[in-house]
Amino acid sequence: MDKGEEIIQPTHDLEENDSVNDNVADETRNSSELGTDDSEGKDDNSGEETTTEEESIEEEEPKLKYQRLDADVSELLKKDAASTISVSDRFIVLGTHNGDILILDFDGNFNKRLTSHTAAVTDIAIEVTEEFVASASQDGKVIIHGLFNDTKQVFNYRRPLKCISLDPDFHRKDTQRFVCGGMSGVLYLNEKALVTPVGWFGHKQDTTLQHSGEGAISAVRWKGSLIAYANDEGVKIYNIESQQRITYIKRPPNSPRADLYRCNLTWRNETTLLIGWANFIQTAFVKEYAKHEIQPGRPTQHVEVSMFQTEFIVCGIAPFNDMILVLAYLTEIMQDIGIDDSSQYKRSRAKRPELRIIDAYNEEISTDVLTLHSFQNYQANDYSLDYFPSEDMFYVVSPKDLVLAKPRDLDDHIGWLLDRSRYEEALLSLQEAQAWGGSKKFDLTDLGERYLAYLIGEEEFANAAENCNRILKNNANLWEKWVFTFANLKHLHEISPYIPYTDPKLSSTVYEMVLAHFLNYDHKTIMSWPSDIYDIQSVIVLVEGIFEKEQDNKILMECLAELYAYNRQPDKALDYNLRLLRPNVFDLIREYNLFSAVQDKVFLLMEFDQHLFEEAMKVQDEEIAKLNQDPSKTSVKIKRKKRTEMPAVQLLIENTDDVKIAHVVRQLENKRNFMHIYLDALFIKDHHAGYEFHDLQIELYAEFDYPRLKDFLKSSNYYTLEKRDLVPEMVFILGRMGNNKEALMLIIERLHDVQQAIDFAKEQDDDILWEDLLKYSLDKPRFIIGLLENLGGTNIDPIGLIKRIPNRLKIPGLKEALIKVLQDFNLQASLREGCQKILVSDSVSMADQLNKAQKRGIKCEDDLTCSICSIPIIKEAISSDSVSTTIVFFCSHAFHEACLLSNETLPNPPDSNSRMLVGSKVRHNIVLNSLNNPPKCPICNDAEHTHGEKQKEKTPSRQIRGFVRGHAHHGSRDDDGMPPMVPLRL
């Protein structure tokens, strides 16, 4: 599915045994539709009542739209499976069963892979500033990755972990706290010691917030000063500032075992916690005690909980405006959900997961069914849900799919209405939206025109005409466009009352068309009106404009013929009379002496003859059928009319002085049958007329009237084919006559040209002809050699040809011909093999070259000096106690930072006495990267060594690289595949 494509898939049309497809269903199912699957066991009358009730309910518009993120995700999940997801403001982090952490953008494009775990990733937490990503895994490890400095902190708890959450102030506090838990049942608070002798990488210490004994810690979420976590007994909330547990929310009674379904925790805000566990949804509100209610040593906060039960398993939960969005999991068998005995559970077939929007009163606002890959094979814990709060973007992940859901906007609403042909509502919505900016996708005028087109398509012409004033307003061009549309559809009378006359004023053509619109169906009207009451030329232009779109409209052609006659333009009237096939056209030509007008209309005249001839044949066939109705009587025969006797042909051959023979032949070049009829009639009238075309007539007789060819050859004295012994022409004529074998024999016996014989056989493409050529060639050595040399383009099997050569036949050059055949085949095979080897060799060589170039380092000698101040760098750094920064480029030129950046505001150097020296270096490097003009080697980039002048130029340059090879400050490579320069600290 293409990115952004939405497929509508109503829930009530889904079958349980439907094959899995790649589309995300985006159709709301209302509560009445949800009940259709549970109607089994009811009587038929009840089913009919339910169906009637459903049909009476108007279809509701979905609240969300969906998009499957294919991009790189589909490829990444072919060999792996997603296990968890976390979404930040800038990227998506996906955990897999192989232990990988995948960094993706919001379109699913792959950015980075963090590989550290040896087992499935169970939970991911992203730090607020998005500089760190923490992951928990079944291998018992917590790993915190630094995304911008490639640092990695590993904490091994030696027991499988299920959850992790970072301190919201992780980036601001040196303690860098996080909480995690898992199968050990212990909730750990891990924080860095405030004072350590080893500086930045000091040891971490764990504080136990929850001791074991109450089952595994399945979920934890940290918001502000509150930490919410879940174990087998229920959900607890801990205040990290007062270091007190403020509440304990027990697991609902009669709920499934805690280890069967994952607990889902989400903070709506600082004081509201959403809990989705099995088939229960709870909302916990953290409130402060009044001052007079606070007791010493007791928490200052308490929690109020609301709860309701669902008919599905909650796989994920998220806030949606003032409602709740839930990822629901359903199976075919739900009645065993409250049984605690694991032996009673049966693995049931899963249904498609659903995204449901529920309000605070457990009323479903919307339900969308998601068709994901292999959904029937997954359990509830295989799905995860996370969201991007600021944009209301919700991400649903299954082992092989990643789907984005987001609220529908005005464009989606209008598109949904248009898909259901509700143009009136769409137009009203768009008109109302103009007050606050309108739509980004739909134009009001364009949508109005689509509405008009829809009404016309439904043949509601009166309704469409009524809406023209509201839609077209004062746009003259649009008015003219739609007036012509109605005219073309022969419904001009519907729009005529609404056509404006002042604002806007349309062109005179439109108003004249209103006068003449009857011409579309009643051409007698124009003939009954006096021609002086309207502008004939304007009406002609109007009718011609309509005729251009309806070239086969005979009524319009009749109107134009009459109008041109009124306008004293008989030559133009003749054109339409010809196309109308009016019998009086020949009298018109003779009466007005229009031979000059028909000089370029010979083809139309011949088509007219064709029509008259066919009509005459039909009349004669009917006469013969009437005369021969009695089979007992002798059949009557009548003289058939000939094509050469038709009026158009006779007109042309009688007026050869006005319509030249050569001019006629030139116009009929592409219609050879008409050319044959004309030249044949001309030859019958006068054997000497058109003598220069008698050679051409031979071909025409051979093609269209072969029996008369012999008579023509006897009667004509103007062809010289036989006298000049033009054998190639004879070959051509014989080929056109279908006598291919005789033509081939002429080539072999008269021309003795083996190449022409082969070319002739190729042109005819006849297997029998090839066989004849082969038979005639078997006793002719020169022909055999020619066939062997042209095997590449023939239909002859080389092995069969060689086998059929007679024994003891002496063939000069046979050995060389056979060797050439073998060499041609060997050469072709050798070329293919050589090209493949060259391609592979070049690919390996270039890959090695690229690898070596990217891995090479820089050698710094003791006598290394600054290329600007010429002061030794290594020796000065060893003898001096102060911190200096040196930048070395891969061209081996080195510079003091102060020398290279003399015109820039230099960043503060790292503090040599600081306990966090590495951190200072990192921060200093980031400052260098953030300069407006990052430095480049002034020597290599300036052939004249004008360093001072180059520093004044504000031209783009390469970014300073940090400690990660190939990592640019702006996230893009600009090094052409070469290693970046390295800033050194001395």
JSON list of N, CA, C and O in Angstrom, two decimals, residues 484 508-509 512-513 535-548 560 563-564 567:
[
{"chain": "A", "resi": 484, "resn": "PHE", "atom": "N", "xyz": [-21.85, 25.80, -22.17]},
{"chain": "A", "resi": 484, "resn": "PHE", "atom": "CA", "xyz": [-21.51, 24.91, -23.27]},
{"chain": "A", "resi": 484, "resn": "PHE", "atom": "C", "xyz": [-21.68, 23.45, -22.86]},
{"chain": "A", "resi": 484, "resn": "PHE", "atom": "O", "xyz": [-22.04, 22.61, -23.69]},
{"chain": "A", "resi": 508, "resn": "SER", "atom": "N", "xyz": [-20.81, 37.31, -26.65]},
{"chain": "A", "resi": 508, "resn": "SER", "atom": "CA", "xyz": [-22.00, 37.30, -27.53]},
{"chain": "A", "resi": 508, "resn": "SER", "atom": "C", "xyz": [-22.27, 35.91, -28.09]},
{"chain": "A", "resi": 508, "resn": "SER", "atom": "O", "xyz": [-23.41, 35.58, -28.40]},
{"chain": "A", "resi": 509, "resn": "THR", "atom": "N", "xyz": [-21.23, 35.10, -28.17]},
{"chain": "A", "resi": 509, "resn": "THR", "atom": "CA", "xyz": [-21.42, 33.74, -28.70]},
{"chain": "A", "resi": 509, "resn": "THR", "atom": "C", "xyz": [-22.39, 32.95, -27.84]},
{"chain": "A", "resi": 509, "resn": "THR", "atom": "O", "xyz": [-23.22, 32.18, -28.37]},
{"chain": "A", "resi": 512, "resn": "GLU", "atom": "N", "xyz": [-25.95, 34.11, -28.52]},
{"chain": "A", "resi": 512, "resn": "GLU", "atom": "CA", "xyz": [-26.38, 33.66, -29.84]},
{"chain": "A", "resi": 512, "resn": "GLU", "atom": "C", "xyz": [-26.63, 32.15, -29.84]},
{"chain": "A", "resi": 512, "resn": "GLU", "atom": "O", "xyz": [-27.48, 31.66, -30.58]},
{"chain": "A", "resi": 513, "resn": "MET", "atom": "N", "xyz": [-25.87, 31.44, -29.00]},
{"chain": "A", "resi": 513, "resn": "MET", "atom": "CA", "xyz": [-26.11, 30.00, -28.92]},
{"chain": "A", "resi": 513, "resn": "MET", "atom": "C", "xyz": [-27.47, 29.71, -28.29]},
{"chain": "A", "resi": 513, "resn": "MET", "atom": "O", "xyz": [-28.15, 28.75, -28.67]},
{"chain": "A", "resi": 535, "resn": "ASP", "atom": "N", "xyz": [-27.15, 37.17, -36.72]},
{"chain": "A", "resi": 535, "resn": "ASP", "atom": "CA", "xyz": [-25.84, 37.25, -37.35]},
{"chain": "A", "resi": 535, "resn": "ASP", "atom": "C", "xyz": [-25.45, 35.84, -37.79]},
{"chain": "A", "resi": 535, "resn": "ASP", "atom": "O", "xyz": [-25.10, 34.98, -36.97]},
{"chain": "A", "resi": 536, "resn": "ILE", "atom": "N", "xyz": [-25.50, 35.62, -39.09]},
{"chain": "A", "resi": 536, "resn": "ILE", "atom": "CA", "xyz": [-25.25, 34.27, -39.61]},
{"chain": "A", "resi": 536, "resn": "ILE", "atom": "C", "xyz": [-23.84, 33.80, -39.26]},
{"chain": "A", "resi": 536, "resn": "ILE", "atom": "O", "xyz": [-23.64, 32.66, -38.84]},
{"chain": "A", "resi": 537, "resn": "GLN", "atom": "N", "xyz": [-22.88, 34.70, -39.42]},
{"chain": "A", "resi": 537, "resn": "GLN", "atom": "CA", "xyz": [-21.50, 34.31, -39.15]},
{"chain": "A", "resi": 537, "resn": "GLN", "atom": "C", "xyz": [-21.30, 33.91, -37.69]},
{"chain": "A", "resi": 537, "resn": "GLN", "atom": "O", "xyz": [-20.59, 32.95, -37.38]},
{"chain": "A", "resi": 538, "resn": "SER", "atom": "N", "xyz": [-21.94, 34.62, -36.78]},
{"chain": "A", "resi": 538, "resn": "SER", "atom": "CA", "xyz": [-21.83, 34.28, -35.35]},
{"chain": "A", "resi": 538, "resn": "SER", "atom": "C", "xyz": [-22.45, 32.92, -35.05]},
{"chain": "A", "resi": 538, "resn": "SER", "atom": "O", "xyz": [-21.91, 32.12, -34.30]},
{"chain": "A", "resi": 539, "resn": "VAL", "atom": "N", "xyz": [-23.59, 32.68, -35.66]},
{"chain": "A", "resi": 539, "resn": "VAL", "atom": "CA", "xyz": [-24.24, 31.39, -35.45]},
{"chain": "A", "resi": 539, "resn": "VAL", "atom": "C", "xyz": [-23.39, 30.26, -36.05]},
{"chain": "A", "resi": 539, "resn": "VAL", "atom": "O", "xyz": [-23.28, 29.17, -35.48]},
{"chain": "A", "resi": 540, "resn": "ILE", "atom": "N", "xyz": [-22.77, 30.55, -37.19]},
{"chain": "A", "resi": 540, "resn": "ILE", "atom": "CA", "xyz": [-21.89, 29.55, -37.80]},
{"chain": "A", "resi": 540, "resn": "ILE", "atom": "C", "xyz": [-20.74, 29.19, -36.85]},
{"chain": "A", "resi": 540, "resn": "ILE", "atom": "O", "xyz": [-20.42, 28.02, -36.63]},
{"chain": "A", "resi": 541, "resn": "VAL", "atom": "N", "xyz": [-20.11, 30.22, -36.28]},
{"chain": "A", "resi": 541, "resn": "VAL", "atom": "CA", "xyz": [-19.01, 29.98, -35.34]},
{"chain": "A", "resi": 541, "resn": "VAL", "atom": "C", "xyz": [-19.50, 29.18, -34.13]},
{"chain": "A", "resi": 541, "resn": "VAL", "atom": "O", "xyz": [-18.82, 28.26, -33.65]},
{"chain": "A", "resi": 542, "resn": "LEU", "atom": "N", "xyz": [-20.70, 29.53, -33.66]},
{"chain": "A", "resi": 542, "resn": "LEU", "atom": "CA", "xyz": [-21.26, 28.82, -32.51]},
{"chain": "A", "resi": 542, "resn": "LEU", "atom": "C", "xyz": [-21.46, 27.33, -32.83]},
{"chain": "A", "resi": 542, "resn": "LEU", "atom": "O", "xyz": [-21.04, 26.44, -32.07]},
{"chain": "A", "resi": 543, "resn": "VAL", "atom": "N", "xyz": [-22.07, 27.05, -33.95]},
{"chain": "A", "resi": 543, "resn": "VAL", "atom": "CA", "xyz": [-22.35, 25.67, -34.31]},
{"chain": "A", "resi": 543, "resn": "VAL", "atom": "C", "xyz": [-21.06, 24.90, -34.58]},
{"chain": "A", "resi": 543, "resn": "VAL", "atom": "O", "xyz": [-20.93, 23.73, -34.23]},
{"chain": "A", "resi": 544, "resn": "GLU", "atom": "N", "xyz": [-20.09, 25.57, -35.21]},
{"chain": "A", "resi": 544, "resn": "GLU", "atom": "CA", "xyz": [-18.81, 24.91, -35.46]},
{"chain": "A", "resi": 544, "resn": "GLU", "atom": "C", "xyz": [-18.11, 24.56, -34.15]},
{"chain": "A", "resi": 544, "resn": "GLU", "atom": "O", "xyz": [-17.45, 23.52, -34.05]},
{"chain": "A", "resi": 545, "resn": "GLY", "atom": "N", "xyz": [-18.21, 25.42, -33.14]},
{"chain": "A", "resi": 545, "resn": "GLY", "atom": "CA", "xyz": [-17.61, 25.11, -31.84]},
{"chain": "A", "resi": 545, "resn": "GLY", "atom": "C", "xyz": [-18.20, 23.87, -31.22]},
{"chain": "A", "resi": 545, "resn": "GLY", "atom": "O", "xyz": [-17.50, 23.05, -30.61]},
{"chain": "A", "resi": 546, "resn": "ILE", "atom": "N", "xyz": [-19.51, 23.71, -31.37]},
{"chain": "A", "resi": 546, "resn": "ILE", "atom": "CA", "xyz": [-20.14, 22.48, -30.85]},
{"chain": "A", "resi": 546, "resn": "ILE", "atom": "C", "xyz": [-19.76, 21.29, -31.71]},
{"chain": "A", "resi": 546, "resn": "ILE", "atom": "O", "xyz": [-19.51, 20.19, -31.21]},
{"chain": "A", "resi": 547, "resn": "PHE", "atom": "N", "xyz": [-19.67, 21.53, -33.02]},
{"chain": "A", "resi": 547, "resn": "PHE", "atom": "CA", "xyz": [-19.38, 20.43, -33.94]},
{"chain": "A", "resi": 547, "resn": "PHE", "atom": "C", "xyz": [-17.98, 19.85, -33.73]},
{"chain": "A", "resi": 547, "resn": "PHE", "atom": "O", "xyz": [-17.75, 18.67, -33.96]},
{"chain": "A", "resi": 548, "resn": "GLU", "atom": "N", "xyz": [-17.03, 20.68, -33.28]},
{"chain": "A", "resi": 548, "resn": "GLU", "atom": "CA", "xyz": [-15.68, 20.18, -33.03]},
{"chain": "A", "resi": 548, "resn": "GLU", "atom": "C", "xyz": [-15.66, 19.09, -31.97]},
{"chain": "A", "resi": 548, "resn": "GLU", "atom": "O", "xyz": [-14.79, 18.22, -31.97]},
{"chain": "A", "resi": 560, "resn": "LEU", "atom": "N", "xyz": [-24.88, 23.51, -40.56]},
{"chain": "A", "resi": 560, "resn": "LEU", "atom": "CA", "xyz": [-23.76, 24.23, -41.15]},
{"chain": "A", "resi": 560, "resn": "LEU", "atom": "C", "xyz": [-23.89, 24.31, -42.66]},
{"chain": "A", "resi": 560, "resn": "LEU", "atom": "O", "xyz": [-23.55, 25.33, -43.28]},
{"chain": "A", "resi": 563, "resn": "LEU", "atom": "N", "xyz": [-26.42, 27.04, -43.25]},
{"chain": "A", "resi": 563, "resn": "LEU", "atom": "CA", "xyz": [-25.91, 28.36, -42.87]},
{"chain": "A", "resi": 563, "resn": "LEU", "atom": "C", "xyz": [-24.90, 28.88, -43.89]},
{"chain": "A", "resi": 563, "resn": "LEU", "atom": "O", "xyz": [-24.92, 30.06, -44.26]},
{"chain": "A", "resi": 564, "resn": "TYR", "atom": "N", "xyz": [-24.01, 28.01, -44.35]},
{"chain": "A", "resi": 564, "resn": "TYR", "atom": "CA", "xyz": [-23.04, 28.45, -45.35]},
{"chain": "A", "resi": 564, "resn": "TYR", "atom": "C", "xyz": [-23.72, 28.78, -46.68]},
{"chain": "A", "resi": 564, "resn": "TYR", "atom": "O", "xyz": [-23.28, 29.68, -47.42]},
{"chain": "A", "resi": 567, "resn": "ASN", "atom": "N", "xyz": [-25.06, 32.15, -46.28]},
{"chain": "A", "resi": 567, "resn": "ASN", "atom": "CA", "xyz": [-23.97, 33.14, -46.19]},
{"chain": "A", "resi": 567, "resn": "ASN", "atom": "C", "xyz": [-23.19, 33.24, -47.51]},
{"chain": "A", "resi": 567, "resn": "ASN", "atom": "O", "xyz": [-22.13, 33.86, -47.54]}
]
